[in-house]
Amino acid sequence: MATLEIHDLHVSVEAENGPREILKGVDLTVKQGETHAIMGPNGSGKSTLAYSLAGHPKYTITGGTVTLDGEDVLEMSVDERARAGVFLAMQYPVEVPGVSVSNFLRTSATAIRGEAPKLRLWVKEVKEAMERLQMDPSFAERNVNEGFSGGEKKRHEILQLELLKPAIAILDETDSGLDVDALRTVSEGVNRVRETGQVGTLLITHYTRILRYIKPDQVHVFANGRIAESGGAELADKLEAEGYEAYTKGGATA
Amino acid sequence: MAEAQNIPSGSTTTGSIAVAAESTVATRMSAPPSYDVADFPVPHGREEEWRFTPLARLKGLHDGSAAAGGPDLKIDISAPEGVTHELVDRADPRVGKAGKPVDRVAAQAYSTFEKASVVTVPKETVLTEPIRIAVHGEGGTAFGHQVIELGAFAEAVVVIDHTGDAVLAANVDYLLGDGAKLTVVSVQDWDKTAVHTGQHNALVGRDATFKSVVVTFGGDLVRLHPRVTYAGPGGEAEFYGLYFTEQGQHHEHRLFVDHEAANCRSNVVYKGALQGEDAHAVWIGDVLIQASATGTDTYELNRNLVLTDGARVDSVPNLEIETGEIVGAGHASATGRFDDEQLFYLMARGIPADEARRLVVRGFFAELVQQIGLPDVEERLMSKIEAELEASSV
């Protein structure tokens, strides 16, 4: 069973006046089949955690470890992490002009699976996955994220999640900017993947709204670069009622 | 109408739509078009038409110091039956008929060549196989003139390949009779040391269709002027261009579409990818819609993909409109950058960095290549692009 273990992770970014520490000792273990929600106010470091796990070059790891089934994730390049089973659904997916969605998906699936999927099966697989996410077939011929609406970008991210079947899925504010219908469609996609029991999910969100559709096993409150409190789904209800104020005003529980 | 996005430092993208403006195609030239090289002053580099070109690398083509010599240029023409090929003098009425030289280097070529080569496809002859012209240099300096003439309702595809090393100034005239259809693919696949300048003039007859595909990969300096004028109404001209400009190379394409006849169409799509220190691509797209050219429909587009730091693009679309009674006129120019975020996104989906870059470049060019409409040419170009990608450090 795949397990992602984050231990005492410290991460800095280059700021104008030198490096600035964003993550200040994150400890978290995500096992296959589990869903962890990470909630926190803006600027608490949630997205930094997501991008650091995926290996974005902007972030410098200054301490701690991240392992996937004992393998050192931090030693891996970005593409190696993806092939090892770490998937990041991005908050702001990037436009790649000139590369069609269908070409991109097939190239990606080939890299992740280690061999090119058989064409006929692949076409069927993509078509069905797109139908489930209520995506028009013409979508496949468009350039990656170019001119996509906010909802289309997120559907496209979840389409990749469904096709690439990672061991660990990190969903970075997948709910932001979605209307209720799109949120439901996207959440259903995530749930289909979760229901296989094959994926450990790290759901990063600012709002509790998505947790009505995707039920977490654990909720972690992220504040000031670390996990300030962990609990069950009931913690989300508390945040819904009280907001993040208790965590942002100095001390918190840490 | 001009759009510009993600312009990397060291590139310029300017555009204008001039309506009776002071700066026009005519006023920007330092001398009126002429067949005689003596009518052009030696450029000093600050003239509008020379300001992007490194004159010192022209090997004397611009100042009269280049003399024909060295190993002969090998020109091999293979044509299907029915096509004639002859060598003629400058006095032949077909030579220079499609357009006068517009700069000193083109005039130098015109004034210096010994014999012009004329390939003729008789009227109503529809070729099923392309005419192939292979130009191969072995280090010499040469001046040339090529005429391709299609009689009325003739149809042909011409593929001109340039390989090897040479200093070459050569103009090409395309004469299309009424209703003729000509597709020309000019591939500049020179060695990294070659210098190649040329003016490609098309004279498009009534209801004739001209398609120019210019592909520039090689050379130290390549500077071409693809141009079209229409001899009658109903003509159509398409210009597709593709360049892959690497470290130290200078690729310059200066297009001019002259709409004088009514109800003609033109469409220009040029795309280039650049990588490496001092890779420099220049694209000039001048379109003139004269007062008499009612019913004109024209569009021009230039896109550049900058893959690394140190490369430079100058892209200048320019549209002059002297009549409002047209179907459409537009232009767009954009220079984008393959940036770290795109690379991260593709790598985060398991795709290795080198493959990610190739994917982007291949996709960028495939969009253009698919518009050419000749399957064997498209296939050849894509495999050529693949080979370039394999050979380059991308």
XYZ file of C-alpha atoms in Angstrom:
648
model
C 0.000 0.000 0.000
C 1.398 3.351 -1.094
C 2.227 5.746 1.715
C 3.399 9.323 1.428
C 5.270 10.432 4.511
C 6.132 14.048 5.084
C 8.387 14.668 8.033
C 9.429 18.044 9.437
C 9.372 19.649 5.992
C 10.872 23.116 5.744
C 10.613 25.077 2.495
C 11.833 28.521 1.480
C 11.334 30.774 -1.525
C 13.660 33.443 -2.828
C 12.274 36.809 -1.855
C 13.686 40.263 -2.552
C 15.488 40.407 0.751
C 16.770 36.846 0.727
C 15.152 33.475 1.325
C 11.854 33.446 3.158
C 10.691 30.345 4.999
C 7.152 29.346 4.059
C 6.856 25.827 5.437
C 8.098 25.522 8.973
C 8.040 21.851 9.804
C 5.167 19.944 8.206
C 4.398 16.410 9.395
C 1.800 14.405 7.530
C 1.244 10.826 6.453
C -1.167 10.002 3.627
C -1.960 6.368 2.873
C -3.540 4.913 -0.201
C -7.307 4.966 0.197
C -7.300 7.858 2.650
C -8.495 11.388 2.068
C -6.922 14.255 3.961
C -8.267 17.774 3.722
C -5.819 20.565 4.306
C -7.573 23.792 5.111
C -6.163 27.144 5.881
C -6.248 30.853 5.268
C -4.553 32.535 2.320
C -0.814 32.688 2.719
C -0.635 29.868 5.216
C 1.555 27.796 2.887
C -0.987 25.255 1.589
C -0.094 25.711 -2.061
C 3.606 25.781 -1.223
C 3.178 22.322 0.264
C 1.451 21.125 -2.915
C 4.071 22.548 -5.272
C 6.969 21.422 -3.087
C 5.704 17.864 -3.175
C 5.489 18.033 -6.979
C 8.974 19.524 -7.193
C 8.410 23.035 -8.505
C 11.849 24.686 -8.916
C 10.697 27.897 -7.243
C 10.691 26.207 -3.854
C 13.810 25.217 -1.961
C 13.641 22.397 0.540
C 15.695 23.462 3.539
C 14.915 20.574 5.843
C 12.893 17.441 6.451
C 12.013 14.428 4.342
C 9.308 13.284 1.963
C 9.118 9.621 1.069
C 6.761 7.538 -1.038
C 6.912 3.934 0.127
C 10.296 4.697 1.573
C 11.673 6.214 -1.642
C 13.096 9.708 -1.284
C 10.731 11.936 -3.240
C 12.856 15.041 -2.760
C 15.694 13.425 -4.705
C 13.464 12.871 -7.718
C 13.012 15.258 -10.647
C 9.530 16.584 -11.347
C 8.791 13.971 -13.991
C 10.198 11.163 -11.854
C 7.842 12.105 -9.041
C 4.909 11.967 -11.440
C 6.011 8.576 -12.711
C 6.443 7.395 -9.127
C 2.769 8.143 -8.588
C 2.515 11.694 -7.284
C -0.100 13.767 -9.073
C -0.746 17.461 -8.552
C -4.000 18.949 -9.805
C -3.052 22.565 -10.122
C -4.928 25.590 -8.979
C -3.800 27.501 -12.059
C -3.135 24.995 -14.850
C -0.706 26.303 -17.428
C -1.496 26.994 -21.081
C 0.638 25.017 -23.510
C 0.025 26.476 -26.980
C 0.451 24.138 -29.914
C -0.059 20.951 -27.919
C -3.509 19.417 -28.222
C -5.224 17.873 -25.214
C -5.343 14.483 -26.911
C -1.639 14.555 -27.752
C -0.785 15.746 -24.258
C -2.876 13.079 -22.532
C -1.423 10.291 -24.614
C 2.150 11.481 -24.130
C 1.556 11.760 -20.420
C -0.143 8.359 -20.129
C 2.707 6.802 -22.104
C 5.253 8.310 -19.712
C 3.355 7.333 -16.571
C 2.440 3.813 -17.680
C 5.832 3.127 -19.209
C 4.345 2.143 -22.571
C 2.031 3.705 -25.093
C -1.566 2.707 -24.428
C -3.128 0.697 -27.222
C -4.705 3.264 -29.479
C -8.202 1.872 -29.775
C -8.561 1.171 -26.067
C -7.067 4.550 -25.263
C -9.495 6.478 -27.455
C -12.369 4.695 -25.755
C -10.904 5.282 -22.308
C -10.486 9.008 -22.915
C -13.889 9.367 -24.504
C -15.637 7.700 -21.597
C -13.694 9.667 -18.994
C -14.578 12.896 -20.784
C -18.230 11.947 -20.930
C -18.268 11.318 -17.200
C -16.864 14.798 -16.625
C -19.384 16.260 -19.089
C -16.668 17.448 -21.436
C -17.437 17.964 -25.097
C -15.438 15.654 -27.422
C -14.110 18.707 -29.283
C -12.160 19.471 -26.133
C -9.568 16.866 -27.101
C -8.538 18.875 -30.152
C -8.015 22.137 -28.318
C -4.620 23.222 -27.085
C -3.841 22.411 -23.479
C -5.592 24.960 -21.244
C -5.556 27.560 -24.002
C -8.705 29.626 -23.784
C -10.228 27.218 -21.268
C -12.721 28.621 -18.794
C -11.965 28.129 -15.103
C -14.351 25.164 -14.980
C -12.848 23.585 -18.094
C -9.356 23.820 -16.655
C -10.404 22.017 -13.488
C -12.295 19.330 -15.392
C -9.193 18.819 -17.480
C -7.114 18.382 -14.322
C -9.530 15.799 -12.959
C -9.645 14.077 -16.354
C -5.897 13.579 -16.004
C -6.371 12.305 -12.458
C -8.809 9.690 -13.746
C -6.579 8.636 -16.620
C -3.226 8.641 -14.848
C -4.416 6.840 -11.712
C -1.750 8.106 -9.311
C -0.950 6.621 -5.910
C -1.087 10.047 -4.296
C -3.277 12.844 -5.615
C -2.734 16.380 -4.417
C -5.640 18.610 -5.328
C -4.637 22.227 -4.943
C -7.763 24.361 -4.550
C -9.505 22.400 -7.260
C -12.756 23.923 -5.979
C -11.764 27.557 -6.311
C -13.561 29.486 -8.991
C -16.114 26.757 -9.706
C -19.866 27.226 -9.721
C -21.969 24.647 -7.909
C -22.646 22.499 -10.977
C -19.001 22.375 -11.978
C -18.005 21.705 -8.376
C -20.356 18.724 -8.273
C -19.069 17.325 -11.569
C -15.453 17.717 -10.541
C -16.116 16.260 -7.080
C -17.821 13.246 -8.607
C -14.705 12.716 -10.699
C -12.504 12.824 -7.628
C -14.838 10.453 -5.817
C -14.738 7.931 -8.648
C -10.986 7.807 -8.299
C -11.158 7.623 -4.501
C -13.692 4.819 -4.601
C -11.167 2.592 -6.315
C -9.306 2.673 -3.004
C -6.079 2.999 -4.978
C -5.360 6.642 -4.311
C -4.388 8.652 -1.267
C -5.876 12.122 -1.597
C -4.561 15.377 -0.251
C -7.342 17.878 -0.742
C -6.145 21.435 -0.301
C -8.878 23.990 0.020
C -9.732 27.366 1.412
C -13.442 26.648 1.725
C -15.460 23.923 3.400
C -17.899 23.835 0.455
C -16.116 21.026 -1.419
C -16.179 18.836 1.705
C -19.940 18.431 1.230
C -19.098 16.431 -1.872
C -15.779 14.873 -0.932
C -15.779 13.467 2.580
C -12.372 13.565 4.192
C -11.099 11.030 6.698
C -9.031 13.687 8.349
C -9.008 17.467 8.363
C -5.841 19.450 9.029
C -5.785 23.147 9.691
C -2.791 24.765 8.094
C -1.524 28.005 9.590
C 1.784 29.786 9.535
C 3.588 27.110 7.556
C 2.611 24.068 9.542
C -0.304 21.935 10.584
C -1.897 23.721 13.536
C -4.609 21.214 14.325
C -5.808 17.868 13.045
C -9.122 16.158 13.522
C -11.982 14.346 11.859
C -14.588 15.756 9.520
C -16.117 17.628 12.449
C -13.130 19.996 12.414
C -14.357 21.306 9.080
C -17.706 22.141 10.667
C -15.931 24.091 13.340
C -13.989 26.037 10.690
C -17.213 26.660 8.787
C -18.715 28.211 11.907
C -15.715 30.020 13.342
C -13.374 30.700 10.419
C -9.588 30.694 10.636
C -9.339 33.562 13.058
C -8.286 31.443 16.010
C -5.322 30.137 13.995
C -4.141 33.344 12.413
C -3.961 35.390 15.588
C -0.520 34.619 16.829
C -0.263 31.525 19.017
C -2.898 29.079 17.732
C -2.518 25.597 19.135
C 0.979 24.966 17.922
C -5.801 43.719 -34.181
C -2.168 43.329 -33.344
C -1.724 41.182 -30.310
C 1.363 40.507 -28.366
C 1.779 38.239 -25.426
C 4.592 37.018 -23.252
C 7.168 39.023 -25.077
C 10.543 37.930 -23.817
C 13.214 40.472 -23.252
C 15.243 41.073 -26.354
C 12.363 40.792 -28.746
C 10.235 43.403 -30.324
C 6.805 43.103 -31.726
C 5.421 46.194 -33.286
C 2.608 46.574 -35.700
C 0.572 49.223 -37.326
C -2.369 49.712 -39.550
C -1.609 52.750 -41.628
C -4.302 54.635 -43.427
C -2.589 57.210 -45.617
C 0.149 57.412 -43.034
C 3.478 59.040 -43.659
C 5.391 55.790 -43.333
C 4.337 53.520 -46.160
C 5.910 50.607 -47.954
C 7.060 53.036 -50.636
C 8.521 55.671 -48.326
C 10.329 53.137 -46.186
C 12.494 51.986 -49.071
C 15.776 53.783 -49.500
C 15.503 53.667 -53.306
C 12.718 52.852 -55.779
C 12.722 49.305 -57.187
C 15.155 48.873 -60.042
C 16.894 46.176 -62.047
C 20.157 48.097 -61.883
C 22.331 47.702 -58.837
C 23.787 51.165 -59.432
C 20.398 52.675 -58.572
C 20.798 51.549 -54.965
C 23.219 53.187 -52.556
C 25.414 50.807 -50.603
C 23.492 50.226 -47.356
C 25.061 51.373 -44.112
C 22.691 49.440 -41.861
C 20.405 52.143 -40.544
C 17.965 52.049 -43.489
C 14.546 50.689 -42.637
C 15.022 47.633 -44.882
C 18.503 46.888 -43.550
C 18.295 47.790 -39.895
C 17.810 44.209 -38.706
C 20.418 42.632 -40.996
C 24.054 42.121 -39.971
C 25.637 43.570 -43.121
C 29.108 42.289 -42.287
C 27.843 38.725 -42.593
C 26.520 39.254 -46.157
C 30.021 38.457 -47.462
C 30.027 41.511 -49.698
C 26.700 40.875 -51.449
C 25.510 44.307 -50.394
C 28.509 46.463 -51.393
C 29.633 44.968 -54.680
C 32.703 43.267 -53.259
C 31.315 39.746 -53.652
C 32.372 38.198 -56.946
C 31.102 34.984 -58.467
C 33.697 32.278 -58.072
C 34.836 29.203 -56.263
C 33.267 25.798 -56.761
C 30.198 26.001 -58.999
C 26.750 25.812 -57.526
C 25.190 22.520 -58.584
C 21.666 22.922 -59.832
C 19.768 19.779 -60.692
C 16.299 20.146 -62.161
C 14.084 17.118 -62.542
C 10.704 17.617 -64.072
C 7.899 15.405 -65.340
C 7.261 15.084 -69.046
C 5.793 18.108 -70.768
C 7.793 20.575 -68.720
C 10.464 22.536 -70.568
C 13.666 23.919 -69.171
C 15.907 26.453 -70.887
C 18.677 28.924 -70.142
C 17.983 32.429 -71.423
C 19.454 35.911 -71.415
C 18.433 38.824 -69.293
C 16.596 40.261 -72.336
C 14.047 37.436 -72.329
C 10.668 39.040 -71.568
C 9.884 36.478 -68.873
C 12.946 37.381 -66.837
C 12.156 39.984 -64.228
C 8.534 40.242 -65.341
C 7.128 39.289 -61.934
C 8.769 42.150 -60.091
C 11.708 44.509 -59.903
C 14.434 44.093 -57.303
C 13.587 46.073 -54.187
C 16.950 46.205 -52.509
C 20.571 46.409 -53.484
C 21.295 42.729 -52.954
C 18.392 41.629 -55.161
C 19.491 44.147 -57.801
C 23.049 42.857 -57.494
C 21.797 39.348 -58.235
C 19.814 40.641 -61.195
C 22.707 42.652 -62.550
C 25.256 39.871 -62.127
C 23.743 36.535 -63.179
C 24.919 35.170 -66.526
C 21.992 33.079 -67.681
C 18.520 32.803 -66.231
C 16.898 29.403 -65.892
C 13.309 29.170 -67.111
C 11.041 26.226 -66.326
C 7.744 26.250 -68.171
C 4.597 24.245 -67.611
C 2.472 24.620 -70.752
C -1.093 25.792 -70.479
C -3.687 23.332 -69.206
C -0.983 20.877 -68.218
C -1.710 19.377 -64.841
C 1.336 17.745 -63.319
C 0.876 14.817 -61.013
C 4.500 14.786 -59.882
C 6.411 17.758 -58.492
C 9.166 19.595 -60.329
C 12.281 19.312 -58.194
C 15.101 21.804 -58.198
C 18.083 20.837 -56.075
C 20.567 23.615 -55.410
C 23.770 22.484 -53.765
C 26.719 24.661 -52.877
C 30.298 23.642 -52.229
C 31.627 26.895 -50.898
C 31.462 29.141 -53.948
C 29.808 32.499 -54.535
C 27.011 32.637 -57.092
C 24.327 34.870 -58.560
C 21.267 33.356 -60.166
C 17.846 33.877 -61.575
C 15.089 31.298 -61.825
C 11.745 31.676 -63.582
C 8.869 29.243 -63.116
C 6.116 29.867 -65.610
C 2.716 28.211 -65.641
C 0.447 28.694 -68.624
C -3.259 29.274 -68.179
C -4.975 26.564 -66.125
C -1.753 24.641 -65.634
C -1.178 23.087 -62.221
C 2.156 22.256 -60.635
C 4.075 21.731 -57.448
C 7.691 22.871 -57.340
C 10.101 21.889 -54.601
C 13.346 23.849 -54.390
C 15.961 22.492 -52.003
C 19.043 24.428 -50.937
C 21.826 22.465 -49.304
C 25.551 22.697 -48.714
C 27.586 25.857 -48.338
C 27.427 28.895 -50.609
C 27.183 32.640 -50.816
C 24.148 32.948 -53.042
C 22.113 35.890 -54.243
C 19.353 34.577 -56.456
C 15.898 35.772 -57.329
C 12.958 33.632 -58.366
C 10.025 34.715 -60.511
C 6.750 32.836 -60.520
C 4.498 33.648 -63.456
C 1.001 32.236 -63.154
C -1.319 32.374 -66.138
C -5.055 32.802 -65.678
C -6.572 30.058 -63.556
C -3.183 28.412 -62.944
C -2.350 26.734 -59.664
C 1.193 26.722 -58.359
C 2.553 25.505 -55.066
C 6.197 26.192 -54.365
C 8.121 24.784 -51.457
C 11.490 26.443 -50.923
C 13.605 24.703 -48.323
C 16.708 26.459 -47.002
C 18.547 23.567 -45.431
C 22.009 25.048 -45.816
C 25.110 24.305 -43.817
C 25.608 26.644 -40.898
C 28.058 28.792 -42.889
C 25.950 29.633 -45.959
C 24.656 33.073 -46.920
C 21.522 33.191 -49.035
C 19.536 36.193 -50.191
C 16.723 36.267 -52.656
C 13.605 37.939 -53.825
C 10.709 35.639 -54.721
C 8.264 37.474 -56.958
C 4.917 35.981 -57.849
C 2.719 37.477 -60.549
C -0.662 35.854 -60.119
C -2.978 35.802 -63.109
C -6.726 36.211 -63.079
C -8.356 33.579 -60.822
C -4.987 31.889 -60.348
C -3.851 30.357 -57.063
C -0.354 30.682 -55.700
C 0.899 28.954 -52.612
C 4.360 29.598 -51.267
C 5.882 27.478 -48.534
C 9.215 28.761 -47.250
C 11.120 26.585 -44.832
C 14.343 27.919 -43.360
C 16.473 25.800 -41.078
C 20.038 26.363 -42.096
C 22.556 28.981 -43.098
C 24.467 31.619 -41.238
C 22.327 34.317 -42.820
C 19.196 33.814 -44.893
C 17.257 36.850 -46.068
C 14.318 36.308 -48.393
C 11.614 38.529 -49.829
C 8.524 36.529 -50.766
C 6.261 38.924 -52.695
C 3.112 38.819 -54.736
C 1.302 41.056 -57.167
C -1.906 40.204 -58.957
C -2.197 40.570 -62.719
C -5.999 40.381 -62.616
C -8.974 39.982 -60.308
C -9.883 36.803 -58.422
C -6.340 35.739 -57.609
C -5.358 34.018 -54.433
C -2.008 33.858 -52.680
C -1.063 31.943 -49.585
C 2.275 32.277 -47.875
C 3.319 29.728 -45.328
C 6.648 30.017 -43.628
C 8.489 28.037 -41.048
C 11.866 28.764 -39.556
C 13.938 27.112 -36.862
C 16.623 29.557 -35.892
C 19.467 28.332 -33.747
C 22.499 29.758 -32.054
C 24.133 32.526 -34.094
C 21.819 32.180 -37.108
C 20.081 35.102 -38.769
C 16.837 34.264 -40.580
C 14.968 37.133 -42.148
C 11.733 36.893 -44.124
C 10.337 40.081 -45.589
C 6.946 39.625 -47.182
C 5.057 42.005 -49.374
C 1.541 41.470 -50.658
C 0.501 44.114 -53.152
C -3.249 44.230 -53.673
C -3.936 46.324 -56.729
C -6.431 44.140 -58.571
C -9.935 43.755 -57.166
C -11.392 40.710 -55.429
C -8.134 38.982 -54.613
C -7.294 37.092 -51.475
C -4.099 36.680 -49.517
C -3.206 34.794 -46.387
C 0.171 34.821 -44.656
C 1.132 32.474 -41.831
C 4.752 32.405 -40.680
C 5.911 30.587 -37.589
C 9.346 30.329 -36.111
C 11.078 28.695 -33.198
C 14.329 30.062 -31.832
C 16.919 28.765 -29.484
C 20.453 29.561 -28.497
C 22.601 32.614 -28.001
C 22.215 35.251 -30.738
C 19.643 33.316 -32.709
C 17.878 36.118 -34.568
C 14.694 35.920 -36.598
C 13.177 38.838 -38.442
C 9.745 38.817 -39.958
C 8.367 41.762 -41.885
C 4.844 41.485 -43.244
C 3.826 44.358 -45.467
C 0.380 44.281 -47.012
C -0.787 47.109 -49.243
C -4.400 47.393 -50.322
C -4.498 49.973 -53.072
C -7.543 52.109 -53.773
C -8.375 49.965 -56.802
C -8.317 46.708 -54.788
C -11.945 46.597 -53.699
C -13.185 43.268 -52.413
C -9.769 42.346 -51.006
C -9.607 39.747 -48.266
C -6.282 39.509 -46.472
C -4.852 38.254 -43.234
C -1.317 37.864 -41.983
C 0.002 36.154 -38.921
C 3.436 35.687 -37.437
C 4.105 33.618 -34.358
C 7.399 32.960 -32.682
C 8.338 30.549 -29.976
C 11.437 31.468 -28.042
C 12.877 28.375 -26.397
C 15.909 29.788 -24.619
C 17.417 33.024 -23.401
C 19.653 34.943 -25.771
C 17.447 34.624 -28.855
C 15.880 37.640 -30.480
C 12.806 38.147 -32.626
C 11.813 41.224 -34.577
C 8.312 40.918 -35.944
C 6.739 43.800 -37.812
C 3.346 43.369 -39.444
C 2.188 46.350 -41.426
C -1.094 46.857 -43.208
C -1.809 49.822 -45.456
C -5.362 50.284 -46.568
C -6.355 52.779 -49.228
C -9.926 51.634 -49.708
C -12.621 50.750 -47.212
C -14.503 48.565 -49.664
C -12.854 45.322 -48.694
C -13.993 41.987 -47.336
C -11.446 41.842 -44.569
C -7.969 42.807 -43.523
C -6.153 41.818 -40.410
C -2.833 40.994 -38.923
C -1.452 39.472 -35.764
C 1.959 38.953 -34.345
C 2.883 37.231 -31.142
C 6.108 36.060 -29.635
C 5.749 33.561 -26.857
C 8.199 31.868 -24.688
C 8.475 28.262 -23.722
C 8.701 29.022 -20.070
C 9.517 27.183 -16.876
C 5.848 26.949 -15.917
C 4.951 25.126 -19.135
C 7.900 22.836 -18.614
C 6.854 22.191 -15.018
C 3.285 21.430 -16.032
C 4.324 18.860 -18.629
C 6.943 17.299 -16.349
C 4.406 17.096 -13.530
C 2.532 14.737 -15.844
C 5.510 12.427 -16.107
C 6.921 13.801 -19.358
C 10.746 14.194 -19.298
C 12.113 17.689 -19.935
C 13.598 17.070 -23.397
C 10.457 15.340 -24.573
C 8.349 18.180 -23.177
C 10.276 20.718 -25.246
C 9.962 18.598 -28.357
C 6.259 18.160 -27.774
C 5.789 21.905 -27.659
C 7.894 22.651 -30.745
C 6.346 19.829 -32.752
C 2.859 21.009 -31.834
C 3.728 24.599 -32.628
C 4.833 23.718 -36.152
C 2.265 20.990 -36.781
C -0.493 23.584 -36.685
C 1.129 25.338 -39.610
C 2.252 22.270 -41.536
C -1.274 20.859 -41.492
C -2.464 23.890 -43.426
C -0.184 23.241 -46.394
C -2.565 20.712 -47.885
C 0.005 18.488 -49.607
C 0.355 15.254 -47.644
C 3.817 14.294 -48.929
C 5.187 17.791 -48.325
C 3.620 17.847 -44.867
C 5.131 14.476 -44.037
C 8.545 15.533 -45.254
C 8.440 18.754 -43.266
C 7.385 17.050 -40.067
C 10.149 14.484 -40.386
C 12.588 17.308 -41.129
C 11.400 19.064 -37.968
C 11.839 15.818 -36.053
C 15.375 15.545 -37.378
C 16.121 19.147 -36.406
C 14.765 18.489 -32.942
C 16.843 15.357 -32.610
C 19.972 17.151 -33.780
C 19.475 20.237 -31.661
C 20.096 20.448 -27.978
C 16.359 20.873 -27.318
